[in-house]
GROMACS .gro file of C-alpha atoms in nm:
model
  365
    1MET     CA    1   0.019  -0.019   0.004
    2ASN     CA    2   0.150   0.330  -0.110
    3VAL     CA    3   0.134   0.655   0.038
    4LEU     CA    4  -0.209   0.789  -0.138
    5GLN     CA    5  -0.347   0.460  -0.051
    6LYS     CA    6  -0.301   0.466   0.322
    7LEU     CA    7  -0.434   0.822   0.313
    8VAL     CA    8  -0.730   0.721   0.134
    9SER     CA    9  -0.822   0.458   0.375
   10THR     CA   10  -0.774   0.629   0.684
   11GLY     CA   11  -1.013   0.868   0.577
   12ALA     CA   12  -0.760   1.185   0.482
   13LYS     CA   13  -0.888   1.412   0.228
   14THR     CA   14  -0.559   1.611   0.107
   15LEU     CA   15  -0.161   1.500   0.034
   16PRO     CA   16   0.098   1.689   0.210
   17ARG     CA   17   0.251   1.893  -0.072
   18ASN     CA   18   0.576   1.654  -0.066
   19GLY     CA   19   0.376   1.327  -0.067
   20LEU     CA   20   0.512   1.210   0.277
   21VAL     CA   21   0.326   1.154   0.565
   22ARG     CA   22   0.548   1.251   0.885
   23HIS     CA   23   0.404   1.062   1.287
   24SER     CA   24   0.549   1.323   1.518
   25SER     CA   25   0.486   1.054   1.827
   26HIS     CA   26   0.738   0.805   1.867
   27PHE     CA   27   0.512   0.628   2.144
   28VAL     CA   28   0.221   0.479   2.206
   29TYR     CA   29   0.071   0.587   2.543
   30GLN     CA   30   0.029   0.358   2.811
   31PRO     CA   31  -0.257   0.521   3.071
   32ASP     CA   32  -0.226   0.405   3.447
   33ALA     CA   33  -0.462   0.083   3.505
   34LYS     CA   34  -0.581   0.247   3.780
   35ALA     CA   35  -0.667   0.553   3.986
   36PRO     CA   36  -0.408   0.634   4.257
   37VAL     CA   37  -0.678   0.662   4.514
   38GLU     CA   38  -1.041   0.608   4.561
   39GLY     CA   39  -1.324   0.804   4.493
   40PRO     CA   40  -1.501   1.009   4.171
   41THR     CA   41  -1.268   1.050   3.879
   42GLN     CA   42  -1.292   1.272   3.587
   43LYS     CA   43  -1.157   1.230   3.239
   44MET     CA   44  -0.893   1.469   3.157
   45ASN     CA   45  -0.535   1.486   2.951
   46MET     CA   46  -0.226   1.594   3.135
   47PHE     CA   47  -0.223   1.973   3.089
   48GLN     CA   48  -0.615   1.988   3.270
   49ALA     CA   49  -0.469   1.757   3.559
   50ILE     CA   50  -0.199   1.963   3.603
   51ASN     CA   51  -0.437   2.308   3.618
   52GLN     CA   52  -0.708   2.084   3.854
   53ALA     CA   53  -0.377   2.070   4.068
   54MET     CA   54  -0.330   2.439   4.046
   55ASP     CA   55  -0.645   2.508   4.126
   56ILE     CA   56  -0.670   2.299   4.417
   57ALA     CA   57  -0.336   2.478   4.519
   58LEU     CA   58  -0.467   2.768   4.506
   59GLU     CA   59  -0.800   2.717   4.651
   60GLN     CA   60  -0.654   2.561   5.030
   61ASN     CA   61  -0.391   2.834   5.053
   62GLU     CA   62  -0.420   3.172   5.043
   63SER     CA   63  -0.113   3.274   5.020
   64ALA     CA   64   0.013   3.041   4.681
   65LEU     CA   65   0.063   3.222   4.388
   66VAL     CA   66   0.064   3.124   4.026
   67PHE     CA   67   0.334   3.331   3.784
   68GLY     CA   68   0.541   3.331   3.504
   69GLU     CA   69   0.514   3.423   3.118
   70ASP     CA   70   0.161   3.432   2.941
   71VAL     CA   71   0.040   3.212   3.246
   72ALA     CA   72  -0.253   3.486   3.265
   73PHE     CA   73  -0.392   3.383   2.956
   74GLY     CA   74  -0.334   3.032   3.008
   75GLY     CA   75   0.033   2.992   2.926
   76VAL     CA   76   0.158   2.860   2.621
   77PHE     CA   77   0.021   2.525   2.697
   78ARG     CA   78  -0.290   2.618   2.829
   79CYS     CA   79  -0.225   2.453   3.198
   80SER     CA   80  -0.318   2.787   3.400
   81MET     CA   81  -0.624   2.835   3.207
   82GLY     CA   82  -0.896   3.027   3.376
   83LEU     CA   83  -0.693   3.042   3.670
   84GLN     CA   84  -0.645   3.428   3.679
   85LYS     CA   85  -1.048   3.454   3.649
   86LYS     CA   86  -1.109   3.266   3.972
   87TYR     CA   87  -0.857   3.420   4.160
   88GLY     CA   88  -0.757   3.729   4.044
   89LYS     CA   89  -0.434   3.966   3.921
   90GLN     CA   90  -0.288   3.954   4.280
   91ARG     CA   91  -0.204   3.566   4.244
   92VAL     CA   92  -0.239   3.448   3.904
   93PHE     CA   93   0.018   3.684   3.702
   94ASN     CA   94   0.231   3.731   3.404
   95THR     CA   95   0.566   3.822   3.470
   96PRO     CA   96   0.868   3.960   3.232
   97LEU     CA   97   1.055   3.763   2.972
   98CYS     CA   98   1.339   3.707   3.242
   99GLU     CA   99   1.389   3.382   3.381
  100GLN     CA  100   1.599   3.461   3.616
  101GLY     CA  101   1.400   3.744   3.761
  102ILE     CA  102   1.141   3.496   3.780
  103ALA     CA  103   1.325   3.217   3.981
  104GLY     CA  104   1.478   3.514   4.203
  105PHE     CA  105   1.094   3.663   4.266
  106ALA     CA  106   0.994   3.295   4.363
  107ILE     CA  107   1.257   3.227   4.633
  108GLY     CA  108   1.159   3.579   4.779
  109VAL     CA  109   0.802   3.532   4.802
  110ALA     CA  110   0.871   3.150   4.906
  111ASN     CA  111   1.091   3.236   5.194
  112THR     CA  112   0.868   3.463   5.332
  113GLY     CA  113   0.615   3.146   5.386
  114ALA     CA  114   0.377   3.173   5.051
  115LYS     CA  115   0.318   2.833   4.787
  116ALA     CA  116   0.528   2.957   4.489
  117ILE     CA  117   0.452   2.790   4.172
  118ALA     CA  118   0.650   2.985   3.873
  119GLU     CA  119   0.641   2.808   3.539
  120MET     CA  120   0.930   2.812   3.362
  121GLN     CA  121   0.755   2.849   2.982
  122PHE     CA  122   1.043   2.559   2.865
  123ALA     CA  123   1.287   2.370   3.008
  124ASP     CA  124   1.530   2.493   2.777
  125TYR     CA  125   1.491   2.828   2.916
  126ILE     CA  126   1.534   2.756   3.257
  127PHE     CA  127   1.931   2.801   3.235
  128PRO     CA  128   1.935   3.170   3.270
  129ALA     CA  129   1.791   3.066   3.640
  130PHE     CA  130   2.019   2.819   3.690
  131ASP     CA  131   2.238   3.050   3.953
  132GLN     CA  132   1.946   3.139   4.164
  133ILE     CA  133   1.789   2.777   4.163
  134VAL     CA  134   2.142   2.591   4.229
  135ASN     CA  135   2.303   2.872   4.439
  136GLU     CA  136   2.002   3.024   4.584
  137ALA     CA  137   1.717   2.796   4.607
  138ALA     CA  138   1.867   2.473   4.659
  139LYS     CA  139   2.131   2.644   5.012
  140TYR     CA  140   1.895   2.875   5.151
  141ARG     CA  141   1.812   2.650   5.397
  142TYR     CA  142   2.180   2.521   5.466
  143ARG     CA  143   2.371   2.826   5.482
  144SER     CA  144   2.122   2.993   5.682
  145GLY     CA  145   2.136   2.703   5.985
  146ASN     CA  146   1.763   2.619   5.894
  147LEU     CA  147   1.666   2.972   6.012
  148TYR     CA  148   1.543   3.036   5.676
  149ASP     CA  149   1.426   2.834   5.379
  150CYS     CA  150   1.228   2.853   5.045
  151GLY     CA  151   1.071   2.485   5.042
  152SER     CA  152   0.749   2.644   4.972
  153LEU     CA  153   0.852   2.679   4.598
  154THR     CA  154   0.817   2.462   4.327
  155PHE     CA  155   0.920   2.532   3.937
  156ARG     CA  156   0.662   2.379   3.636
  157ALA     CA  157   0.917   2.335   3.326
  158PRO     CA  158   0.783   2.136   3.009
  159CYS     CA  159   1.071   1.933   2.914
  160GLY     CA  160   1.143   1.640   2.637
  161ALA     CA  161   1.086   1.585   2.223
  162VAL     CA  162   0.769   1.715   2.099
  163GLY     CA  163   0.808   1.588   1.741
  164HIS     CA  164   0.904   1.990   1.603
  165GLY     CA  165   1.080   2.158   1.907
  166ALA     CA  166   1.439   2.165   1.764
  167CYS     CA  167   1.726   2.271   2.022
  168TYR     CA  168   1.534   2.522   2.207
  169HIS     CA  169   1.262   2.363   2.239
  170SER     CA  170   1.295   1.972   2.293
  171GLN     CA  171   1.606   1.942   2.548
  172SER     CA  172   1.586   1.727   2.885
  173PRO     CA  173   1.803   1.926   3.172
  174GLU     CA  174   1.704   1.666   3.483
  175ALA     CA  175   2.056   1.542   3.514
  176TYR     CA  176   2.193   1.912   3.545
  177PHE     CA  177   1.989   1.993   3.864
  178ALA     CA  178   2.022   1.622   3.990
  179HIS     CA  179   2.384   1.689   4.053
  180THR     CA  180   2.218   1.996   4.370
  181PRO     CA  181   2.176   1.848   4.698
  182GLY     CA  182   1.895   2.090   4.849
  183LEU     CA  183   1.672   2.026   4.548
  184LYS     CA  184   1.400   1.742   4.424
  185VAL     CA  185   1.340   1.701   4.041
  186VAL     CA  186   1.062   1.491   3.983
  187VAL     CA  187   0.894   1.408   3.605
  188PRO     CA  188   0.534   1.259   3.582
  189ARG     CA  189   0.433   0.964   3.280
  190GLY     CA  190   0.077   1.097   3.249
  191PRO     CA  191  -0.237   1.311   3.389
  192ASN     CA  192  -0.234   1.096   3.745
  193LYS     CA  193   0.141   1.149   3.821
  194ALA     CA  194   0.130   1.525   3.698
  195LYS     CA  195  -0.151   1.621   3.953
  196GLY     CA  196  -0.023   1.406   4.263
  197LEU     CA  197   0.331   1.477   4.227
  198LEU     CA  198   0.252   1.873   4.161
  199LEU     CA  199   0.051   1.877   4.500
  200ALA     CA  200   0.338   1.678   4.652
  201CYS     CA  201   0.594   1.939   4.578
  202VAL     CA  202   0.356   2.302   4.618
  203LYS     CA  203   0.367   2.074   5.000
  204ASP     CA  204   0.710   1.932   5.060
  205ASN     CA  205   0.958   2.092   5.253
  206ASP     CA  206   1.210   2.170   4.992
  207PRO     CA  207   1.209   2.360   4.638
  208CYS     CA  208   1.097   2.120   4.388
  209ILE     CA  209   1.145   2.104   3.995
  210VAL     CA  210   0.831   1.942   3.773
  211PHE     CA  211   0.975   1.883   3.459
  212GLU     CA  212   0.655   1.791   3.226
  213PRO     CA  213   0.734   1.591   2.897
  214LYS     CA  214   0.558   1.841   2.696
  215THR     CA  215   0.402   1.576   2.415
  216LEU     CA  216   0.219   1.407   2.665
  217TYR     CA  217   0.008   1.709   2.760
  218ARG     CA  218  -0.263   1.639   2.497
  219ALA     CA  219  -0.184   1.259   2.405
  220ALA     CA  220  -0.160   1.152   2.777
  221VAL     CA  221  -0.559   1.083   2.846
  222GLU     CA  222  -0.677   0.914   3.203
  223GLU     CA  223  -0.965   0.871   3.488
  224VAL     CA  224  -0.835   1.150   3.709
  225PRO     CA  225  -0.936   1.144   4.065
  226VAL     CA  226  -1.108   1.457   4.107
  227ALA     CA  227  -1.020   1.510   4.535
  228ALA     CA  228  -0.661   1.628   4.605
  229PHE     CA  229  -0.406   1.336   4.634
  230GLU     CA  230  -0.038   1.348   4.676
  231SER     CA  231   0.218   1.100   4.473
  232PRO     CA  232   0.550   1.006   4.691
  233ILE     CA  233   0.843   1.204   4.552
  234GLY     CA  234   1.140   0.881   4.596
  235LYS     CA  235   0.954   0.681   4.484
  236ALA     CA  236   0.948   0.440   4.155
  237ASP     CA  237   0.662   0.232   4.021
  238ILE     CA  238   0.676  -0.071   3.893
  239LEU     CA  239   0.436  -0.064   3.598
  240ARG     CA  240   0.514  -0.430   3.463
  241SER     CA  241   0.688  -0.749   3.641
  242GLY     CA  242   0.929  -0.982   3.490
  243THR     CA  243   1.201  -1.215   3.510
  244ASP     CA  244   1.472  -1.152   3.257
  245ILE     CA  245   1.620  -0.785   3.239
  246THR     CA  246   1.504  -0.458   3.410
  247LEU     CA  247   1.379  -0.169   3.167
  248VAL     CA  248   1.430   0.196   3.364
  249GLY     CA  249   1.285   0.491   3.235
  250TRP     CA  250   1.065   0.810   3.283
  251GLY     CA  251   0.847   1.088   3.125
  252THR     CA  252   0.753   1.014   2.784
  253GLN     CA  253   1.035   0.722   2.759
  254ILE     CA  254   0.865   0.482   3.019
  255HIS     CA  255   0.580   0.466   2.783
  256VAL     CA  256   0.786   0.334   2.474
  257LEU     CA  257   0.963   0.114   2.743
  258GLN     CA  258   0.616  -0.069   2.765
  259GLU     CA  259   0.580  -0.091   2.419
  260VAL     CA  260   0.899  -0.238   2.348
  261ALA     CA  261   0.832  -0.466   2.637
  262ASN     CA  262   0.560  -0.646   2.459
  263MET     CA  263   0.788  -0.652   2.174
  264ALA     CA  264   1.003  -0.840   2.353
  265LYS     CA  265   0.788  -1.058   2.509
  266THR     CA  266   0.620  -1.183   2.183
  267GLN     CA  267   0.986  -1.143   1.921
  268LEU     CA  268   1.226  -1.275   2.180
  269ASP     CA  269   1.028  -1.463   2.437
  270VAL     CA  270   1.196  -1.224   2.702
  271SER     CA  271   1.019  -1.112   2.987
  272CYS     CA  272   1.092  -0.772   3.068
  273GLU     CA  273   1.032  -0.556   3.428
  274VAL     CA  274   0.973  -0.226   3.370
  275ILE     CA  275   1.060   0.068   3.590
  276ASP     CA  276   0.902   0.461   3.619
  277LEU     CA  277   1.156   0.599   3.824
  278VAL     CA  278   0.958   0.896   3.886
  279SER     CA  279   1.186   1.099   4.131
  280ILE     CA  280   1.491   1.192   3.959
  281LEU     CA  281   1.602   1.355   4.304
  282PRO     CA  282   1.601   1.178   4.501
  283TRP     CA  283   1.606   0.850   4.346
  284ASP     CA  284   1.454   0.484   4.438
  285LYS     CA  285   1.751   0.284   4.422
  286GLU     CA  286   1.602   0.022   4.665
  287THR     CA  287   1.350  -0.039   4.372
  288ILE     CA  288   1.591  -0.049   4.125
  289CYS     CA  289   1.869  -0.270   4.263
  290ASN     CA  290   1.608  -0.522   4.408
  291SER     CA  291   1.485  -0.555   4.049
  292VAL     CA  292   1.833  -0.581   3.856
  293LYS     CA  293   1.954  -0.849   4.125
  294LYS     CA  294   1.601  -1.055   4.019
  295THR     CA  295   1.633  -1.002   3.625
  296GLY     CA  296   2.047  -0.978   3.617
  297ARG     CA  297   2.039  -0.741   3.314
  298VAL     CA  298   1.906  -0.390   3.270
  299LEU     CA  299   1.854  -0.133   3.023
  300ILE     CA  300   1.807   0.241   3.128
  301ALA     CA  301   1.658   0.500   2.858
  302HIS     CA  302   1.624   0.833   2.847
  303GLU     CA  303   1.596   1.085   2.610
  304ALA     CA  304   1.857   1.323   2.701
  305PRO     CA  305   2.247   1.302   2.570
  306LEU     CA  306   2.449   0.994   2.694
  307THR     CA  307   2.730   1.143   2.853
  308SER     CA  308   2.643   1.262   3.184
  309GLY     CA  309   2.248   1.192   3.165
  310PHE     CA  310   2.115   1.073   3.462
  311GLY     CA  311   2.126   0.719   3.345
  312ALA     CA  312   2.486   0.717   3.415
  313GLU     CA  313   2.454   0.763   3.802
  314LEU     CA  314   2.187   0.481   3.785
  315ALA     CA  315   2.450   0.280   3.610
  316ALA     CA  316   2.703   0.365   3.841
  317THR     CA  317   2.493   0.258   4.156
  318ILE     CA  318   2.395  -0.076   3.972
  319GLN     CA  319   2.749  -0.160   3.934
  320GLU     CA  320   2.810  -0.055   4.294
  321GLU     CA  321   2.545  -0.243   4.442
  322CYS     CA  322   2.421  -0.576   4.181
  323PHE     CA  323   2.761  -0.624   4.061
  324LEU     CA  324   2.765  -1.000   4.171
  325HIS     CA  325   2.412  -1.058   4.035
  326LEU     CA  326   2.473  -0.927   3.702
  327GLU     CA  327   2.461  -1.100   3.349
  328SER     CA  328   2.545  -0.842   3.106
  329PRO     CA  329   2.709  -0.514   3.129
  330VAL     CA  330   2.444  -0.195   3.235
  331LEU     CA  331   2.315  -0.051   2.874
  332ARG     CA  332   2.223   0.272   2.802
  333VAL     CA  333   1.993   0.391   2.554
  334THR     CA  334   1.992   0.785   2.492
  335GLY     CA  335   1.967   1.045   2.304
  336TRP     CA  336   2.338   1.138   2.109
  337ASP     CA  337   2.601   1.369   2.231
  338THR     CA  338   2.469   1.618   1.973
  339PRO     CA  339   2.252   1.948   2.005
  340PHE     CA  340   1.897   1.827   1.974
  341PRO     CA  341   1.830   1.813   1.578
  342HIS     CA  342   1.500   1.914   1.418
  343VAL     CA  343   1.425   1.707   1.105
  344PHE     CA  344   1.669   1.432   1.211
  345GLU     CA  345   1.465   1.401   1.583
  346PRO     CA  346   1.307   1.045   1.499
  347PHE     CA  347   1.702   0.951   1.425
  348TYR     CA  348   1.800   1.112   1.800
  349ILE     CA  349   1.557   0.976   2.002
  350PRO     CA  350   1.612   0.617   2.190
  351ASP     CA  351   1.286   0.502   2.025
  352LYS     CA  352   1.164   0.126   2.048
  353HIS     CA  353   1.351   0.002   1.794
  354ARG     CA  354   1.670   0.118   1.959
  355CYS     CA  355   1.554  -0.031   2.305
  356LEU     CA  356   1.467  -0.354   2.142
  357ALA     CA  357   1.811  -0.378   1.988
  358GLY     CA  358   1.894  -0.291   2.283
  359ILE     CA  359   1.747  -0.607   2.473
  360ARG     CA  360   1.867  -0.826   2.210
  361LYS     CA  361   2.232  -0.697   2.303
  362LEU     CA  362   2.182  -0.776   2.649
  363ILE     CA  363   2.009  -1.108   2.610
  364ASN     CA  364   2.305  -1.220   2.396
  365TYR     CA  365   2.592  -1.117   2.592
   0.00000   0.00000   0.00000
């Protein structure tokens, strides 16, 4: 079947000018099997779940503020839609286009005891705020001898591949911040985790960063509890039990790995255990190591470049803690050590084919 026949069979009415059809999604979304808590649920995508979480935070605490570039009208991804209308311009407002200023203001607000929810429009834009986050927010409690802190501070930042973002709208910078004691860093895989992690971060006693995979804002849809709930920070989720190999990822990549696990079972008769790390800092060493000791093999996948990606920390710890249980070397399947490309994005990301090839390599070692 050629391209034109495929378009006709799927009901498409027009053919792209270049005659090619590009599928930007490199994953098939896998919703959670059940809601995290009991009670009424509502079907929503990830940006709606995040919006509901911020709505709850603003309602529960009169000191809570939401601010960032363009958040007053809903933000570029619509996560703050309707919040300014409901809570007023004094609590939900735009900032200048200055990430360092957003972070500095957020630290000051949080230091007074207010709940600050600051949005960085893209994770790629967070670097001008790096000094404020790493040298001020993360160290405030320590350098004041616990007299002061900015624990009621949460940064939200859309991250990761989206199909057309290129080098300034596709990066995954979690590893930079994982090297900073005093911060907490989490990455949700869908609406339930996004809502639960955000509410947990808002209440946490340390400054937190929530990296939200932007391609999941609309692609990820689940039944989400209407009531407030929190997902634990620092706890990984075993999404699929297995006996032959452990697959570890976070964010969008976890959906790639779940599809790969099905492919490995069908094509190779290999049983994969799939673990969503969820929390980058702190991370759940116990769950990961227990799984690797059981399976003897591990593949770690993330979109960020290979060198010094957070997978390197996992690999080092697994080597230290599980060496005598390993049947093969720890394998990382990641982005390449290049800037994130535009038209070559499909060749950059660790898709299901690269991950399946990695499983073959580990099994045949």
